[in-house]
C-alpha positions as a Markdown table, in Angstrom:
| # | Residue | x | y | z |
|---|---|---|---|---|
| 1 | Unk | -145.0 | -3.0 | 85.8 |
| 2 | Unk | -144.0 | 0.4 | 84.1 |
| 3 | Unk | -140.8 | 1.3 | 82.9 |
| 4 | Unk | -139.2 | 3.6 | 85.9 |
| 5 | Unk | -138.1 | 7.1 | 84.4 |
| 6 | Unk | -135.3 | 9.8 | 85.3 |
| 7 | Unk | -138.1 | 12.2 | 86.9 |
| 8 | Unk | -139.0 | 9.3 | 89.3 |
| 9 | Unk | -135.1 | 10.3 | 90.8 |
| 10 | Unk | -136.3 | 13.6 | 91.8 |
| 11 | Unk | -138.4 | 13.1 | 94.8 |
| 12 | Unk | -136.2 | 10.6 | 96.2 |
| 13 | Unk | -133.3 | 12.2 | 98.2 |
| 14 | Unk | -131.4 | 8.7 | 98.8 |
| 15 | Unk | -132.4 | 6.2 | 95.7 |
| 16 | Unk | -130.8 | 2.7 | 95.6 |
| 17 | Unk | -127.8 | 1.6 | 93.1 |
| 18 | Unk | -129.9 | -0.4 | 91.0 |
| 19 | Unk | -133.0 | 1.9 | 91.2 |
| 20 | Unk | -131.1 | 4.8 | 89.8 |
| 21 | Unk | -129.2 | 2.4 | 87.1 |
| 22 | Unk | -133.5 | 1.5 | 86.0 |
| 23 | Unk | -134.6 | 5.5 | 86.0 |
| 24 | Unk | -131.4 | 6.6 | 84.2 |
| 25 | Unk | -130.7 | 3.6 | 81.7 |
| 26 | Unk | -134.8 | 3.3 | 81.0 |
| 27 | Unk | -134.7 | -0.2 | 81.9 |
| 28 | Unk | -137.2 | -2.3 | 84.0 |
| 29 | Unk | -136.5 | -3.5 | 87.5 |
| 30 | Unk | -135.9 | -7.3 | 86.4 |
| 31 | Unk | -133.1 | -5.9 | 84.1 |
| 32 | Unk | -131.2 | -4.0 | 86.6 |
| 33 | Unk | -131.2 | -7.2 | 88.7 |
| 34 | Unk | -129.7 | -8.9 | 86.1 |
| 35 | Unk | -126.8 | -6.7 | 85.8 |
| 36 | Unk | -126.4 | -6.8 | 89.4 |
| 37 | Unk | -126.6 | -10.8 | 89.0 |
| 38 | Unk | -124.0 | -10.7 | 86.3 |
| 39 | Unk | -121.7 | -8.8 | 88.9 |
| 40 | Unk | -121.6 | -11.6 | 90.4 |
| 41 | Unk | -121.0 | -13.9 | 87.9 |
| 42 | Unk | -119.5 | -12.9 | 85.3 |
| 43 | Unk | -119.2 | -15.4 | 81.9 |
| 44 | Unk | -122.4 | -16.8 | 82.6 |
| 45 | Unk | -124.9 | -18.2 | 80.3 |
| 46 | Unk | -128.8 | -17.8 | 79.7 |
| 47 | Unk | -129.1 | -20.7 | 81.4 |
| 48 | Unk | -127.1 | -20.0 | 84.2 |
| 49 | Unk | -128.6 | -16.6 | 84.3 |
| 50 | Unk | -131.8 | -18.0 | 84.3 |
| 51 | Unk | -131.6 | -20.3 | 87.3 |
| 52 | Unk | -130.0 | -17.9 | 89.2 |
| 53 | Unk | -132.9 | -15.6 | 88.9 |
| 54 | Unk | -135.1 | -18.1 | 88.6 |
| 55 | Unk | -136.7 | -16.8 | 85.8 |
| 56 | Unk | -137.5 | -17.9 | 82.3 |
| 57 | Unk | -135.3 | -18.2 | 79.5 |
| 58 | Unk | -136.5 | -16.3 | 77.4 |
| 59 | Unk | -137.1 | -13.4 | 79.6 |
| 60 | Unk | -133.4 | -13.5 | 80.7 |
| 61 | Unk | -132.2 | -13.5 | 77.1 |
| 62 | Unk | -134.9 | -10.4 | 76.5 |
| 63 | Unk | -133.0 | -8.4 | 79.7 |
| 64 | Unk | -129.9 | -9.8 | 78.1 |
| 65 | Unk | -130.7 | -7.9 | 74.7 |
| 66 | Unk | -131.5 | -4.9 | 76.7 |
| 67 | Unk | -128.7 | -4.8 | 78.7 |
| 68 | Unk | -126.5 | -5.2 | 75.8 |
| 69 | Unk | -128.4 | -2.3 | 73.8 |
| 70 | Unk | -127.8 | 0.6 | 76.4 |
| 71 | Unk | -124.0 | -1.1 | 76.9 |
| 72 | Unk | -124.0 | -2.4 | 80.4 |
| 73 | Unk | -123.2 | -6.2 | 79.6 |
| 74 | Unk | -120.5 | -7.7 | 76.9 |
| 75 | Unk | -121.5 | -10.9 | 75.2 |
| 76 | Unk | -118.6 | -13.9 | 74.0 |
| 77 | Unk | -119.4 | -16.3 | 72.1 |
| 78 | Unk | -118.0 | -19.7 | 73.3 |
| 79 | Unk | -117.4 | -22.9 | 71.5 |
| 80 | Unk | -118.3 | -26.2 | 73.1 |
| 81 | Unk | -116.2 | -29.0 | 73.1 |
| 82 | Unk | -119.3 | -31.2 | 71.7 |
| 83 | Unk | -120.0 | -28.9 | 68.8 |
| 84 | Unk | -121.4 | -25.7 | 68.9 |
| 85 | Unk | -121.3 | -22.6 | 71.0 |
| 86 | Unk | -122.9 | -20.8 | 73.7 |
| 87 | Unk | -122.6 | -17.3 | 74.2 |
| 88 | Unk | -121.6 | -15.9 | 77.9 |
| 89 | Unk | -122.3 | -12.8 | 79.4 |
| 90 | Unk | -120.4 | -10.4 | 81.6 |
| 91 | Unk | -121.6 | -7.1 | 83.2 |
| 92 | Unk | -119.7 | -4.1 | 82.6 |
| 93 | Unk | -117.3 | -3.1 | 85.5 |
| 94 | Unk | -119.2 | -0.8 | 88.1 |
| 95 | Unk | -117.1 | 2.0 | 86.9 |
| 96 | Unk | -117.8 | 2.1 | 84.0 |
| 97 | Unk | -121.6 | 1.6 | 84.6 |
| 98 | Unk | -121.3 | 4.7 | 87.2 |
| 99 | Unk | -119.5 | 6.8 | 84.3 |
| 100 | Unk | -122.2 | 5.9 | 81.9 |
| 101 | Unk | -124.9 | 6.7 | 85.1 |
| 102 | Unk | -123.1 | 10.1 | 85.7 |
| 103 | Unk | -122.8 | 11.1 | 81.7 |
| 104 | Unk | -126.4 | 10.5 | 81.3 |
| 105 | Unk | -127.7 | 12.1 | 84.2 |
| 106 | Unk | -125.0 | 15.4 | 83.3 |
| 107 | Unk | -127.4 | 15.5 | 80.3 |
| 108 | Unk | -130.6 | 14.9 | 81.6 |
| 109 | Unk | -129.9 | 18.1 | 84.2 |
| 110 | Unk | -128.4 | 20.1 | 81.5 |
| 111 | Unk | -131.4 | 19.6 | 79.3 |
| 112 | Unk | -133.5 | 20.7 | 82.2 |
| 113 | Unk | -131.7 | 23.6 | 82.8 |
| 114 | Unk | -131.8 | 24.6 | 79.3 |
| 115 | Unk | -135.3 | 24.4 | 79.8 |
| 116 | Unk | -135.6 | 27.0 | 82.5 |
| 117 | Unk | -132.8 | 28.9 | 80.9 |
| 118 | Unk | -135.6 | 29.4 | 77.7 |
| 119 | Unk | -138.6 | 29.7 | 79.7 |
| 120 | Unk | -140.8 | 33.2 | 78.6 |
| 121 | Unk | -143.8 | 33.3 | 79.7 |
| 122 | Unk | -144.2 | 36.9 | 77.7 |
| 123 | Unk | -142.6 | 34.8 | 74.6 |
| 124 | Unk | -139.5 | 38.0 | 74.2 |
Protein backbone atom coordinates (compact mmCIF):
# COMPACT_ATOMS: atom_id res chain seq x y z
CA UNK A 1 0.00 0.00 0.00
CA UNK A 2 1.53 3.48 -0.82
CA UNK A 3 2.79 5.91 1.49
CA UNK A 4 -0.33 8.48 2.04
CA UNK A 5 0.95 12.19 1.31
CA UNK A 6 -0.11 15.77 2.52
CA UNK A 7 -1.96 16.60 -0.95
CA UNK A 8 -4.09 13.42 -0.29
CA UNK A 9 -5.61 16.08 2.73
CA UNK A 10 -6.83 18.41 0.22
CA UNK A 11 -9.90 16.77 -1.25
CA UNK A 12 -11.04 15.54 1.96
CA UNK A 13 -13.09 18.27 3.91
CA UNK A 14 -13.39 16.06 7.23
CA UNK A 15 -10.18 13.50 7.30
CA UNK A 16 -9.80 11.20 10.43
CA UNK A 17 -7.06 11.73 13.36
CA UNK A 18 -4.96 9.09 12.42
CA UNK A 19 -5.40 9.62 8.57
CA UNK A 20 -4.12 13.18 8.86
CA UNK A 21 -1.23 12.05 11.50
CA UNK A 22 -0.20 9.31 8.00
CA UNK A 23 -0.49 12.32 5.20
CA UNK A 24 1.29 14.90 7.36
CA UNK A 25 4.09 12.71 9.24
CA UNK A 26 4.70 10.60 5.78
CA UNK A 27 4.03 7.45 7.49
CA UNK A 28 2.03 4.35 6.37
CA UNK A 29 -1.34 3.41 7.85
CA UNK A 30 -0.01 0.47 10.06
CA UNK A 31 2.29 3.13 11.76
CA UNK A 32 -0.34 5.53 12.61
CA UNK A 33 -2.18 2.59 14.26
CA UNK A 34 0.57 1.95 16.23
CA UNK A 35 0.80 5.26 17.72
CA UNK A 36 -2.85 5.13 18.38
CA UNK A 37 -2.15 1.61 20.01
CA UNK A 38 0.62 3.02 22.18
CA UNK A 39 -2.01 5.63 23.43
CA UNK A 40 -3.38 3.12 24.87
CA UNK A 41 -0.67 1.51 26.36
CA UNK A 42 1.90 3.25 27.04
CA UNK A 43 5.41 1.35 28.30
CA UNK A 44 4.79 -1.37 26.19
CA UNK A 45 7.11 -3.69 24.51
CA UNK A 46 7.58 -5.16 20.86
CA UNK A 47 6.09 -7.90 22.03
CA UNK A 48 3.22 -6.53 23.67
CA UNK A 49 2.85 -4.26 20.70
CA UNK A 50 2.96 -6.97 18.58
CA UNK A 51 0.08 -9.06 19.98
CA UNK A 52 -1.92 -6.30 20.32
CA UNK A 53 -1.90 -5.60 16.66
CA UNK A 54 -1.41 -8.77 15.94
CA UNK A 55 1.20 -8.34 13.73
CA UNK A 56 4.78 -9.45 13.40
CA UNK A 57 7.63 -8.60 15.30
CA UNK A 58 9.57 -7.36 13.24
CA UNK A 59 7.16 -5.22 11.47
CA UNK A 60 6.18 -3.62 14.80
CA UNK A 61 9.81 -2.86 15.65
CA UNK A 62 10.11 -1.38 11.82
CA UNK A 63 6.85 1.13 12.74
CA UNK A 64 8.61 1.47 16.02
CA UNK A 65 11.83 2.88 14.31
CA UNK A 66 9.63 5.14 12.29
CA UNK A 67 7.70 6.33 14.79
CA UNK A 68 10.67 7.25 16.77
CA UNK A 69 12.40 8.96 13.67
CA UNK A 70 9.66 11.67 12.97
CA UNK A 71 9.30 11.92 17.09
CA UNK A 72 5.90 10.59 17.94
CA UNK A 73 6.98 7.65 20.38
CA UNK A 74 9.92 7.74 23.35
CA UNK A 75 11.74 4.59 23.79
CA UNK A 76 13.27 3.39 27.73
CA UNK A 77 15.31 0.96 28.05
CA UNK A 78 14.39 -1.50 30.92
CA UNK A 79 16.40 -3.87 32.86
CA UNK A 80 15.02 -7.37 33.65
CA UNK A 81 15.29 -8.81 36.87
CA UNK A 82 16.69 -12.18 35.06
CA UNK A 83 19.37 -10.24 33.22
CA UNK A 84 19.06 -8.14 30.44
CA UNK A 85 16.72 -5.43 29.27
CA UNK A 86 13.88 -4.79 27.16
CA UNK A 87 13.20 -1.60 25.78
CA UNK A 88 9.42 -0.02 26.25
CA UNK A 89 7.65 2.33 24.26
CA UNK A 90 5.36 5.21 24.91
CA UNK A 91 3.53 7.44 22.38
CA UNK A 92 3.98 11.03 22.67
CA UNK A 93 1.07 12.90 24.41
CA UNK A 94 -1.72 13.94 21.79
CA UNK A 95 -0.68 17.48 22.34
CA UNK A 96 2.24 17.29 21.48
CA UNK A 97 1.52 15.12 18.39
CA UNK A 98 -1.26 17.83 17.39
CA UNK A 99 1.54 20.68 17.84
CA UNK A 100 3.92 18.74 15.68
CA UNK A 101 0.57 18.01 13.14
CA UNK A 102 -0.22 21.81 13.13
CA UNK A 103 3.77 23.04 12.80
CA UNK A 104 4.03 20.85 9.81
CA UNK A 105 1.03 21.49 8.04
CA UNK A 106 1.81 25.72 8.86
CA UNK A 107 4.69 24.75 6.55
CA UNK A 108 3.33 22.71 4.05
CA UNK A 109 0.54 25.70 3.36
CA UNK A 110 3.17 28.31 3.58
CA UNK A 111 5.30 26.58 1.09
CA UNK A 112 2.31 26.46 -1.18
CA UNK A 113 1.58 29.82 -0.90
CA UNK A 114 4.98 30.79 -1.59
CA UNK A 115 4.42 28.92 -4.63
CA UNK A 116 1.53 30.96 -5.88
CA UNK A 117 3.01 34.05 -4.46
CA UNK A 118 6.09 33.33 -7.29
CA UNK A 119 4.07 32.08 -10.03
CA UNK A 120 4.80 34.21 -13.62
CA UNK A 121 3.66 32.78 -16.30
CA UNK A 122 5.36 35.91 -18.37
CA UNK A 123 8.70 34.93 -16.18
CA UNK A 124 8.93 39.22 -14.93
Amino acid sequence: MPQPDIEELVGDASPSFDHVLSCVFGIRDHESRTYLTLIEHPGSTVAELAAVLDRDRSNVNRSLSTLREKGLIDRRRRLLDSGGYVYQYTAIPVPEAKTLLHDALDEWVAGVHDSIDQFDPDGE
